[in-house]
PDB file of C-alpha atoms in Angstrom:
ATOM      1  CA  MET A  13      -2.927   6.690 -41.308  1.00  0.00           C
ATOM      2  CA  THR A  14      -5.793   5.261 -43.980  1.00  0.00           C
ATOM      3  CA  ASP A  15      -5.110   1.535 -45.034  1.00  0.00           C
ATOM      4  CA  ALA A  16      -3.908   1.996 -48.707  1.00  0.00           C
ATOM      5  CA  LYS A  17      -1.192   3.890 -46.204  1.00  0.00           C
ATOM      6  CA  LYS A  18      -0.632   0.893 -43.685  1.00  0.00           C
ATOM      7  CA  TYR A  19      -0.531  -1.505 -46.519  1.00  0.00           C
ATOM      8  CA  SER A  20       2.412   0.300 -48.754  1.00  0.00           C
ATOM      9  CA  ILE A  21       3.658   0.583 -45.808  1.00  0.00           C
ATOM     10  CA  VAL A  22       3.926  -3.550 -44.821  1.00  0.00           C
ATOM     11  CA  VAL A  23       4.347  -4.773 -48.328  1.00  0.00           C
ATOM     12  CA  PHE A  24       7.481  -2.576 -48.648  1.00  0.00           C
ATOM     13  CA  VAL A  25       8.563  -4.067 -45.598  1.00  0.00           C
ATOM     14  CA  LEU A  26       8.755  -6.783 -47.252  1.00  0.00           C
ATOM     15  CA  LEU A  27       9.605  -6.701 -49.582  1.00  0.00           C
ATOM     16  CA  THR A  28      12.962  -5.589 -48.070  1.00  0.00           C
ATOM     17  CA  ALA A  29      12.944  -7.807 -45.524  1.00  0.00           C
ATOM     18  CA  LEU A  30      12.758  -9.802 -49.321  1.00  0.00           C
ATOM     19  CA  ALA A  31      15.739  -8.245 -50.913  1.00  0.00           C
ATOM     20  CA  ILE A  32      17.657  -9.189 -47.660  1.00  0.00           C
ATOM     21  CA  ILE A  33      17.233 -12.617 -47.128  1.00  0.00           C
ATOM     22  CA  ALA A  34      18.184 -12.840 -51.017  1.00  0.00           C
ATOM     23  CA  CYS A  35      21.327 -11.878 -50.853  1.00  0.00           C
ATOM     24  CA  ALA A  36      22.392 -13.948 -47.287  1.00  0.00           C
ATOM     25  CA  MET A  37      21.731 -16.661 -49.418  1.00  0.00           C
ATOM     26  CA  VAL A  38      23.494 -15.553 -52.723  1.00  0.00           C
ATOM     27  CA  PHE A  39      26.248 -14.842 -50.660  1.00  0.00           C
ATOM     28  CA  PRO A  40      26.442 -16.647 -47.266  1.00  0.00           C
ATOM     29  CA  ALA A  41      30.699 -16.516 -47.313  1.00  0.00           C
ATOM     30  CA  ALA A  42      30.850 -13.460 -46.428  1.00  0.00           C
ATOM     31  CA  ALA A  43      28.887 -13.594 -42.969  1.00  0.00           C
ATOM     32  CA  VAL A  44      30.022 -17.503 -41.933  1.00  0.00           C
ATOM     33  CA  ALA A  45      33.399 -17.024 -40.428  1.00  0.00           C
ATOM     34  CA  GLU A  46      35.139 -20.925 -40.229  1.00  0.00           C
ATOM     35  CA  ASP A  47      37.894 -22.336 -38.296  1.00  0.00           C
ATOM     36  CA  THR A  48      41.273 -23.549 -40.627  1.00  0.00           C
ATOM     37  CA  ALA A  49      41.200 -26.718 -41.617  1.00  0.00           C
ATOM     38  CA  THR A  50      43.718 -29.167 -40.297  1.00  0.00           C
ATOM     39  CA  GLY A  51      46.001 -30.919 -42.821  1.00  0.00           C
ATOM     40  CA  ASP A  52      48.445 -30.538 -45.006  1.00  0.00           C
ATOM     41  CA  TYR A  53      50.333 -26.586 -46.265  1.00  0.00           C
ATOM     42  CA  MET A  54      52.598 -26.167 -48.696  1.00  0.00           C
ATOM     43  CA  VAL A  55      55.534 -23.178 -48.081  1.00  0.00           C
ATOM     44  CA  ASN A  56      54.432 -20.868 -51.091  1.00  0.00           C
ATOM     45  CA  SER A  57      57.050 -20.735 -52.936  1.00  0.00           C
ATOM     46  CA  GLY A  58      59.403 -17.834 -53.532  1.00  0.00           C
ATOM     47  CA  SER A  59      58.988 -17.766 -49.217  1.00  0.00           C
ATOM     48  CA  THR A  60      60.187 -19.823 -45.738  1.00  0.00           C
ATOM     49  CA  LEU A  61      58.445 -20.657 -42.895  1.00  0.00           C
ATOM     50  CA  THR A  62      60.176 -20.178 -39.309  1.00  0.00           C
ATOM     51  CA  LEU A  63      59.411 -23.083 -37.386  1.00  0.00           C
ATOM     52  CA  TYR A  64      59.231 -22.901 -33.196  1.00  0.00           C
ATOM     53  CA  SER A  65      59.442 -24.107 -30.057  1.00  0.00           C
ATOM     54  CA  ASN A  66      56.590 -25.332 -28.141  1.00  0.00           C
ATOM     55  CA  ASP A  67      57.379 -26.042 -25.140  1.00  0.00           C
ATOM     56  CA  PRO A  68      54.352 -24.470 -22.678  1.00  0.00           C
ATOM     57  CA  ASN A  69      56.883 -23.424 -20.411  1.00  0.00           C
ATOM     58  CA  SER A  70      58.648 -21.353 -22.033  1.00  0.00           C
ATOM     59  CA  VAL A  71      59.004 -18.333 -24.638  1.00  0.00           C
ATOM     60  CA  PRO A  72      58.204 -19.319 -27.972  1.00  0.00           C
ATOM     61  CA  GLU A  73      62.062 -19.818 -29.722  1.00  0.00           C
ATOM     62  CA  PRO A  74      62.280 -19.623 -33.666  1.00  0.00           C
ATOM     63  CA  LEU A  75      64.649 -22.239 -34.308  1.00  0.00           C
ATOM     64  CA  PHE A  76      64.526 -22.851 -38.357  1.00  0.00           C
ATOM     65  CA  GLU A  77      62.598 -22.547 -41.871  1.00  0.00           C
ATOM     66  CA  VAL A  78      61.203 -24.873 -43.842  1.00  0.00           C
ATOM     67  CA  PRO A  79      61.429 -24.747 -47.840  1.00  0.00           C
ATOM     68  CA  GLY A  80      59.209 -23.082 -49.880  1.00  0.00           C
ATOM     69  CA  THR A  81      57.204 -25.908 -51.813  1.00  0.00           C
ATOM     70  CA  TYR A  82      57.570 -28.350 -48.968  1.00  0.00           C
ATOM     71  CA  TYR A  83      55.046 -29.270 -45.836  1.00  0.00           C
ATOM     72  CA  VAL A  84      53.546 -29.046 -42.510  1.00  0.00           C
ATOM     73  CA  THR A  85      50.741 -30.389 -41.564  1.00  0.00           C
ATOM     74  CA  LEU A  86      48.574 -28.816 -39.154  1.00  0.00           C
ATOM     75  CA  THR A  87      47.373 -29.482 -35.697  1.00  0.00           C
ATOM     76  CA  SER A  88      45.333 -27.041 -34.480  1.00  0.00           C
ATOM     77  CA  SER A  89      42.268 -25.177 -36.229  1.00  0.00           C
ATOM     78  CA  THR A  90      42.506 -21.831 -33.999  1.00  0.00           C
ATOM     79  CA  PRO A  91      45.806 -20.775 -32.912  1.00  0.00           C
ATOM     80  CA  SER A  92      46.580 -20.006 -29.559  1.00  0.00           C
ATOM     81  CA  ALA A  93      48.568 -17.360 -28.253  1.00  0.00           C
ATOM     82  CA  GLY A  94      49.466 -16.183 -31.341  1.00  0.00           C
ATOM     83  CA  TYR A  95      51.041 -19.182 -32.975  1.00  0.00           C
ATOM     84  CA  TYR A  96      49.270 -22.548 -34.392  1.00  0.00           C
ATOM     85  CA  SER A  97      51.110 -26.613 -33.612  1.00  0.00           C
ATOM     86  CA  VAL A  98      52.001 -28.284 -36.496  1.00  0.00           C
ATOM     87  CA  THR A  99      54.450 -31.104 -37.154  1.00  0.00           C
ATOM     88  CA  TYR A 100      57.036 -31.086 -39.366  1.00  0.00           C
ATOM     89  CA  ASN A 101      59.455 -34.745 -40.063  1.00  0.00           C
ATOM     90  CA  GLY A 102      58.133 -36.918 -36.890  1.00  0.00           C
ATOM     91  CA  ALA A 103      57.969 -32.951 -34.389  1.00  0.00           C
ATOM     92  CA  ASN A 104      55.593 -31.210 -32.770  1.00  0.00           C
ATOM     93  CA  TYR A 105      56.023 -27.103 -33.572  1.00  0.00           C
ATOM     94  CA  TYR A 106      54.055 -23.910 -33.507  1.00  0.00           C
ATOM     95  CA  VAL A 107      53.863 -21.743 -36.308  1.00  0.00           C
ATOM     96  CA  SER A 108      53.166 -17.485 -36.244  1.00  0.00           C
ATOM     97  CA  ALA A 109      49.668 -17.765 -36.771  1.00  0.00           C
ATOM     98  CA  ALA A 110      50.608 -14.480 -39.278  1.00  0.00           C
ATOM     99  CA  ASP A 111      52.956 -16.036 -40.760  1.00  0.00           C
ATOM    100  CA  PHE A 112      51.117 -19.094 -41.721  1.00  0.00           C
ATOM    101  CA  GLN A 113      48.195 -17.035 -43.251  1.00  0.00           C
ATOM    102  CA  SER A 114      50.311 -15.202 -45.379  1.00  0.00           C
ATOM    103  CA  ARG A 115      53.051 -18.053 -46.083  1.00  0.00           C
ATOM    104  CA  VAL A 116      51.287 -21.400 -46.606  1.00  0.00           C
ATOM    105  CA  THR A 117      48.553 -22.828 -48.498  1.00  0.00           C
ATOM    106  CA  LEU A 118      46.534 -25.509 -47.744  1.00  0.00           C
ATOM    107  CA  HIS A 119      47.104 -29.181 -49.352  1.00  0.00           C
ATOM    108  CA  ASP A 120      44.762 -30.251 -52.099  1.00  0.00           C
ATOM    109  CA  THR A 121      43.956 -33.798 -51.328  1.00  0.00           C
ATOM    110  CA  GLU A 122      40.756 -34.455 -53.391  1.00  0.00           C
ATOM    111  CA  LYS A 123      42.575 -33.302 -56.323  1.00  0.00           C
ATOM    112  CA  TYR A 124      46.864 -34.523 -56.351  1.00  0.00           C
ATOM    113  CA  GLY A 125      45.157 -37.032 -53.676  1.00  0.00           C
ATOM    114  CA  ALA A 126      47.643 -37.346 -50.841  1.00  0.00           C
ATOM    115  CA  VAL A 127      51.219 -35.871 -50.547  1.00  0.00           C
ATOM    116  CA  PRO A 128      53.762 -38.912 -50.287  1.00  0.00           C
ATOM    117  CA  ALA A 129      55.757 -38.113 -46.864  1.00  0.00           C
ATOM    118  CA  GLU A 130      59.075 -38.958 -48.788  1.00  0.00           C
ATOM    119  CA  ASN A 131      58.339 -35.385 -49.976  1.00  0.00           C
ATOM    120  CA  LYS A 132      56.949 -33.637 -47.383  1.00  0.00           C
ATOM    121  CA  TYR A 133      60.241 -32.751 -45.590  1.00  0.00           C
ATOM    122  CA  PHE A 134      63.429 -31.351 -46.971  1.00  0.00           C
ATOM    123  CA  THR A 135      66.007 -33.647 -45.079  1.00  0.00           C
ATOM    124  CA  LEU A 136      69.465 -33.286 -44.901  1.00  0.00           C
ATOM    125  CA  ASP A 137      72.140 -36.606 -44.011  1.00  0.00           C
ATOM    126  CA  ALA A 138      74.420 -35.011 -41.131  1.00  0.00           C
ATOM    127  CA  ALA A 139      77.331 -37.476 -42.297  1.00  0.00           C
ATOM    128  CA  THR A 140      77.179 -35.551 -45.881  1.00  0.00           C
ATOM    129  CA  VAL A 141      76.453 -31.726 -44.902  1.00  0.00           C
ATOM    130  CA  PHE A 142      79.112 -32.174 -42.011  1.00  0.00           C
ATOM    131  CA  PRO A 143      81.787 -35.386 -43.665  1.00  0.00           C
ATOM    132  CA  GLN A 144      84.286 -34.910 -40.755  1.00  0.00           C
ATOM    133  CA  GLY A 145      87.040 -32.313 -38.964  1.00  0.00           C
ATOM    134  CA  SER A 146      85.914 -30.285 -35.634  1.00  0.00           C
ATOM    135  CA  PHE A 147      83.037 -27.441 -35.756  1.00  0.00           C
ATOM    136  CA  SER A 148      82.625 -24.715 -33.189  1.00  0.00           C
ATOM    137  CA  THR A 149      78.921 -24.371 -32.212  1.00  0.00           C
ATOM    138  CA  PHE A 150      76.564 -22.102 -31.586  1.00  0.00           C
ATOM    139  CA  THR A 151      73.936 -21.034 -29.930  1.00  0.00           C
ATOM    140  CA  TYR A 152      70.884 -18.844 -30.622  1.00  0.00           C
ATOM    141  CA  SER A 153      69.200 -16.104 -27.703  1.00  0.00           C
ATOM    142  CA  ASN A 154      67.610 -12.354 -28.658  1.00  0.00           C
ATOM    143  CA  GLY A 155      68.194 -12.239 -32.484  1.00  0.00           C
ATOM    144  CA  SER A 156      71.954 -13.219 -32.436  1.00  0.00           C
ATOM    145  CA  MET A 157      74.208 -16.173 -31.715  1.00  0.00           C
ATOM    146  CA  ASN A 158      76.252 -16.948 -28.980  1.00  0.00           C
ATOM    147  CA  SER A 159      79.177 -19.147 -29.282  1.00  0.00           C
ATOM    148  CA  SER A 160      78.931 -22.793 -27.523  1.00  0.00           C
ATOM    149  CA  ASP A 161      81.193 -25.509 -27.336  1.00  0.00           C
ATOM    150  CA  PRO A 162      82.930 -27.238 -30.306  1.00  0.00           C
ATOM    151  CA  VAL A 163      82.582 -30.880 -31.473  1.00  0.00           C
ATOM    152  CA  ASN A 164      83.404 -33.208 -33.815  1.00  0.00           C
ATOM    153  CA  ALA A 165      81.891 -34.746 -37.088  1.00  0.00           C
ATOM    154  CA  SER A 166      80.768 -38.618 -34.659  1.00  0.00           C
ATOM    155  CA  ASP A 167      78.814 -36.086 -32.674  1.00  0.00           C
ATOM    156  CA  ILE A 168      76.136 -35.123 -35.043  1.00  0.00           C
ATOM    157  CA  THR A 169      73.288 -37.264 -35.578  1.00  0.00           C
ATOM    158  CA  GLN A 170      70.908 -35.012 -36.698  1.00  0.00           C
ATOM    159  CA  VAL A 171      70.416 -31.859 -39.146  1.00  0.00           C
ATOM    160  CA  TYR A 172      67.004 -30.408 -38.851  1.00  0.00           C
ATOM    161  CA  GLY A 173      67.030 -27.353 -41.197  1.00  0.00           C
ATOM    162  CA  ILE A 174      68.894 -24.144 -41.492  1.00  0.00           C
ATOM    163  CA  PHE A 175      68.170 -20.982 -39.670  1.00  0.00           C
ATOM    164  CA  THR A 176      69.166 -17.404 -40.866  1.00  0.00           C
ATOM    165  CA  VAL A 177      70.651 -15.221 -38.370  1.00  0.00           C
ATOM    166  CA  GLN A 178      72.066 -11.579 -39.372  1.00  0.00           C
ATOM    167  CA  ASN A 179      72.251 -12.951 -43.225  1.00  0.00           C
ATOM    168  CA  ALA A 180      74.045 -14.902 -41.939  1.00  0.00           C
ATOM    169  CA  SER A 181      72.869 -19.294 -42.086  1.00  0.00           C
ATOM    170  CA  TYR A 182      73.538 -21.759 -39.589  1.00  0.00           C
ATOM    171  CA  TYR A 183      72.256 -25.428 -39.711  1.00  0.00           C
ATOM    172  CA  ARG A 184      70.469 -26.050 -36.333  1.00  0.00           C
ATOM    173  CA  VAL A 185      72.029 -29.938 -35.395  1.00  0.00           C
ATOM    174  CA  HIS A 186      71.246 -32.982 -32.484  1.00  0.00           C
ATOM    175  CA  ILE A 187      74.419 -33.010 -30.651  1.00  0.00           C
ATOM    176  CA  TYR A 188      75.148 -36.341 -28.407  1.00  0.00           C
ATOM    177  CA  LYS A 189      78.351 -37.486 -26.750  1.00  0.00           C
ATOM    178  CA  ILE A 190      79.941 -38.441 -23.696  1.00  0.00           C
ATOM    179  CA  SER A 191      82.335 -36.350 -22.320  1.00  0.00           C
ATOM    180  CA  TYR A 192      84.391 -36.776 -19.723  1.00  0.00           C
ATOM    181  CA  GLY A 193      81.392 -39.610 -17.740  1.00  0.00           C
ATOM    182  CA  VAL A 194      79.091 -37.208 -18.853  1.00  0.00           C
ATOM    183  CA  THR A 195      76.281 -37.373 -21.209  1.00  0.00           C
ATOM    184  CA  ILE A 196      75.706 -34.504 -23.447  1.00  0.00           C
ATOM    185  CA  ASP A 197      72.100 -34.433 -25.745  1.00  0.00           C
ATOM    186  CA  THR A 198      71.584 -31.023 -27.182  1.00  0.00           C
ATOM    187  CA  ASP A 199      70.574 -29.444 -30.114  1.00  0.00           C
ATOM    188  CA  LEU A 200      73.090 -26.183 -31.444  1.00  0.00           C
ATOM    189  CA  TYR A 201      73.702 -24.054 -35.006  1.00  0.00           C
ATOM    190  CA  ILE A 202      76.305 -25.171 -37.066  1.00  0.00           C
ATOM    191  CA  ALA A 203      77.495 -22.099 -39.326  1.00  0.00           C
ATOM    192  CA  ALA A 204      76.381 -23.223 -43.096  1.00  0.00           C
ATOM    193  CA  SER A 205      79.904 -21.841 -43.751  1.00  0.00           C
ATOM    194  CA  SER A 206      81.441 -24.364 -42.023  1.00  0.00           C
ATOM    195  CA  ALA A 207      79.847 -27.147 -43.654  1.00  0.00           C
ATOM    196  CA  ALA A 208      81.320 -29.548 -47.202  1.00  0.00           C
ATOM    197  CA  ALA A 209      80.406 -28.303 -50.753  1.00  0.00           C
ATOM    198  CA  PRO A 210      77.737 -27.117 -51.606  1.00  0.00           C
ATOM    199  CA  TYR A 211      75.421 -27.297 -48.315  1.00  0.00           C
ATOM    200  CA  SER A 212      78.389 -24.810 -47.288  1.00  0.00           C
ATOM    201  CA  SER A 213      76.273 -21.792 -49.394  1.00  0.00           C
ATOM    202  CA  TYR A 214      72.728 -22.911 -48.956  1.00  0.00           C
ATOM    203  CA  THR A 215      70.202 -20.920 -47.220  1.00  0.00           C
ATOM    204  CA  ALA A 216      66.679 -22.123 -46.379  1.00  0.00           C
ATOM    205  CA  ALA A 217      65.556 -19.432 -49.351  1.00  0.00           C
ATOM    206  CA  SER A 218      67.853 -21.183 -52.025  1.00  0.00           C
ATOM    207  CA  ILE A 219      67.237 -25.040 -52.020  1.00  0.00           C
ATOM    208  CA  THR A 220      64.847 -26.546 -54.934  1.00  0.00           C
ATOM    209  CA  ALA A 221      61.816 -26.722 -55.601  1.00  0.00           C
ATOM    210  CA  ASN A 222      60.074 -29.704 -54.055  1.00  0.00           C
ATOM    211  CA  PRO A 223      60.075 -32.383 -56.884  1.00  0.00           C
ATOM    212  CA  TYR A 224      56.778 -33.390 -55.954  1.00  0.00           C
ATOM    213  CA  GLU A 225      56.300 -29.813 -57.451  1.00  0.00           C
ATOM    214  CA  GLN A 226      56.416 -31.633 -60.990  1.00  0.00           C
ATOM    215  CA  VAL A 227      54.201 -34.393 -60.264  1.00  0.00           C
ATOM    216  CA  LYS A 228      51.367 -32.214 -59.576  1.00  0.00           C
ATOM    217  CA  ALA A 229      52.223 -30.027 -63.083  1.00  0.00           C
ATOM    218  CA  GLU A 230      51.555 -32.940 -64.460  1.00  0.00           C
ATOM    219  CA  ILE A 231      48.673 -34.043 -62.430  1.00  0.00           C
ATOM    220  CA  ASP A 232      47.675 -30.499 -63.591  1.00  0.00           C
ATOM    221  CA  LYS A 233      48.782 -31.254 -67.033  1.00  0.00           C
ATOM    222  CA  GLN A 234      46.884 -34.061 -67.607  1.00  0.00           C
ATOM    223  CA  LEU A 235      43.585 -33.029 -65.765  1.00  0.00           C
ATOM    224  CA  ALA A 236      43.203 -29.452 -68.563  1.00  0.00           C
ATOM    225  CA  GLU A 237      43.818 -32.276 -71.488  1.00  0.00           C
ATOM    226  CA  ASN A 238      40.974 -33.912 -70.330  1.00  0.00           C
ATOM    227  CA  GLN A 239      38.536 -31.129 -70.003  1.00  0.00           C
ATOM    228  CA  ASN A 240      39.726 -29.645 -73.615  1.00  0.00           C
ATOM    229  CA  PRO A 241      41.081 -32.566 -75.848  1.00  0.00           C
ATOM    230  CA  PRO A 242      43.391 -32.219 -78.655  1.00  0.00           C
ATOM    231  CA  GLY A 243      40.952 -30.528 -81.810  1.00  0.00           C
ATOM    232  CA  ASN A 244      39.032 -29.508 -79.999  1.00  0.00           C
ATOM    233  CA  GLU A 245      39.344 -25.926 -80.773  1.00  0.00           C
ATOM    234  CA  GLU A 246      38.457 -23.360 -78.866  1.00  0.00           C
ATOM    235  CA  GLY A 247      35.466 -21.244 -79.029  1.00  0.00           C
ATOM    236  CA  SER A 248      33.655 -24.008 -80.186  1.00  0.00           C
ATOM    237  CA  ALA A 249      30.140 -25.298 -78.866  1.00  0.00           C
ATOM    238  CA  SER A 250      32.206 -27.847 -76.553  1.00  0.00           C
ATOM    239  CA  THR A 251      33.735 -25.734 -75.340  1.00  0.00           C
ATOM    240  CA  THR A 252      33.473 -24.071 -71.552  1.00  0.00           C
ATOM    241  CA  ASP A 253      32.740 -21.042 -70.854  1.00  0.00           C
ATOM    242  CA  PRO A 254      35.102 -19.382 -69.068  1.00  0.00           C
ATOM    243  CA  GLU A 255      33.314 -17.401 -67.035  1.00  0.00           C
ATOM    244  CA  ASN A 256      32.443 -19.052 -63.882  1.00  0.00           C
ATOM    245  CA  PRO A 257      27.908 -19.666 -63.906  1.00  0.00           C
ATOM    246  CA  ASP A 258      27.435 -19.245 -60.615  1.00  0.00           C
ATOM    247  CA  ASN A 259      28.107 -15.331 -60.273  1.00  0.00           C
ATOM    248  CA  ASN A 260      26.104 -15.460 -63.509  1.00  0.00           C
ATOM    249  CA  LEU A 261      23.236 -16.485 -61.215  1.00  0.00           C
ATOM    250  CA  GLU A 262      23.631 -14.745 -58.450  1.00  0.00           C
ATOM    251  CA  ARG A 263      23.599 -11.645 -61.340  1.00  0.00           C
ATOM    252  CA  ILE A 264      20.504 -12.958 -62.559  1.00  0.00           C
ATOM    253  CA  ILE A 265      18.953 -13.352 -59.153  1.00  0.00           C
ATOM    254  CA  LEU A 266      20.367  -9.508 -57.613  1.00  0.00           C
ATOM    255  CA  SER A 267      18.342  -7.960 -61.572  1.00  0.00           C
ATOM    256  CA  VAL A 268      15.834  -9.435 -60.055  1.00  0.00           C
ATOM    257  CA  ILE A 269      15.292  -8.508 -57.161  1.00  0.00           C
ATOM    258  CA  ILE A 270      16.622  -5.031 -58.138  1.00  0.00           C
ATOM    259  CA  ALA A 271      13.962  -4.739 -60.794  1.00  0.00           C
ATOM    260  CA  ILE A 272      10.610  -6.247 -58.202  1.00  0.00           C
ATOM    261  CA  LEU A 273      11.488  -3.499 -55.433  1.00  0.00           C
ATOM    262  CA  CYS A 274      11.829  -0.731 -58.463  1.00  0.00           C
ATOM    263  CA  VAL A 275       8.145  -1.943 -59.941  1.00  0.00           C
ATOM    264  CA  ALA A 276       6.999  -2.208 -56.186  1.00  0.00           C
ATOM    265  CA  VAL A 277       7.983   1.533 -54.828  1.00  0.00           C
ATOM    266  CA  VAL A 278       6.378   2.843 -58.242  1.00  0.00           C
ATOM    267  CA  LEU A 279       3.370   0.812 -57.837  1.00  0.00           C
ATOM    268  CA  LEU A 280       3.059   2.385 -53.985  1.00  0.00           C
ATOM    269  CA  ILE A 281       3.729   6.053 -55.257  1.00  0.00           C
ATOM    270  CA  PHE A 282       1.977   5.741 -58.046  1.00  0.00           C
ATOM    271  CA  ARG A 283      -1.432   3.563 -57.381  1.00  0.00           C
ATOM    272  CA  PRO A 284      -3.244   2.771 -59.888  1.00  0.00           C
ATOM    273  CA  GLY A 285      -7.028   4.102 -60.154  1.00  0.00           C
ATOM    274  CA  LYS A 286      -6.099   6.518 -56.900  1.00  0.00           C
ATOM    275  CA  LYS A 287      -8.745   9.022 -56.680  1.00  0.00           C
ATOM    276  CA  LYS A 288      -8.332  12.649 -55.654  1.00  0.00           C
ATOM    277  CA  LYS A 289      -9.777  14.068 -52.484  1.00  0.00           C
ATOM    278  CA  ALA A 290     -12.534  16.250 -54.081  1.00  0.00           C
TER     279      ALA A 290
END
């Protein structure tokens, strides 16, 4: 092999390596996988997020659903056995990794500030939902509800949320009572149809949007007005180009790389001054 041919191969390899490095610099995100960021996540509007028990000694069991536009706080950046750890209204739960990846959105703290504590959770007052009377209770097992002992309204100390099973809604509640000297301190379900109106018709999916969404909408509106104040007509010199400038830069870099490679290949094949053999 002649020195000229060796030189041509070396130059071509170097240019190809340069192109690969440049592309890697332009598109670094495709090659780097990041852990899920911890923090507050909003359940997407129109969705619900099922919370599971996080007892390490048992298989996670679905408990109730977080309505859309309310928040859970992710406490583990990587899932374990298919579940992420979260907190909701002061308690620890698991959420399915598949649900978490498709049904929630990380809250933009830089844009909106921290979510006010009173706006994170959908809360229900036990005395309002179940004001008086006796109620049948249920336990959940393997996708169905099973009858349990009845309780009085005064025995219901907390309402956690709503759970839908076989197209029927149930409130998950905490029961505390002393019966014949025996203390009963447990969580059970009560059919939503037994609750006072309008709670008797609630489902997790029917809960109205979090009032905090209006606050965020006002912030969005104010930011939009600051970027495009009144009188700044579309198409004027001061109007921001809607196309992302980073994308333009990437196109320019790639175009230059391709052009250099094309020229290099042409020069290597048809070198000026190349002499024909006699």
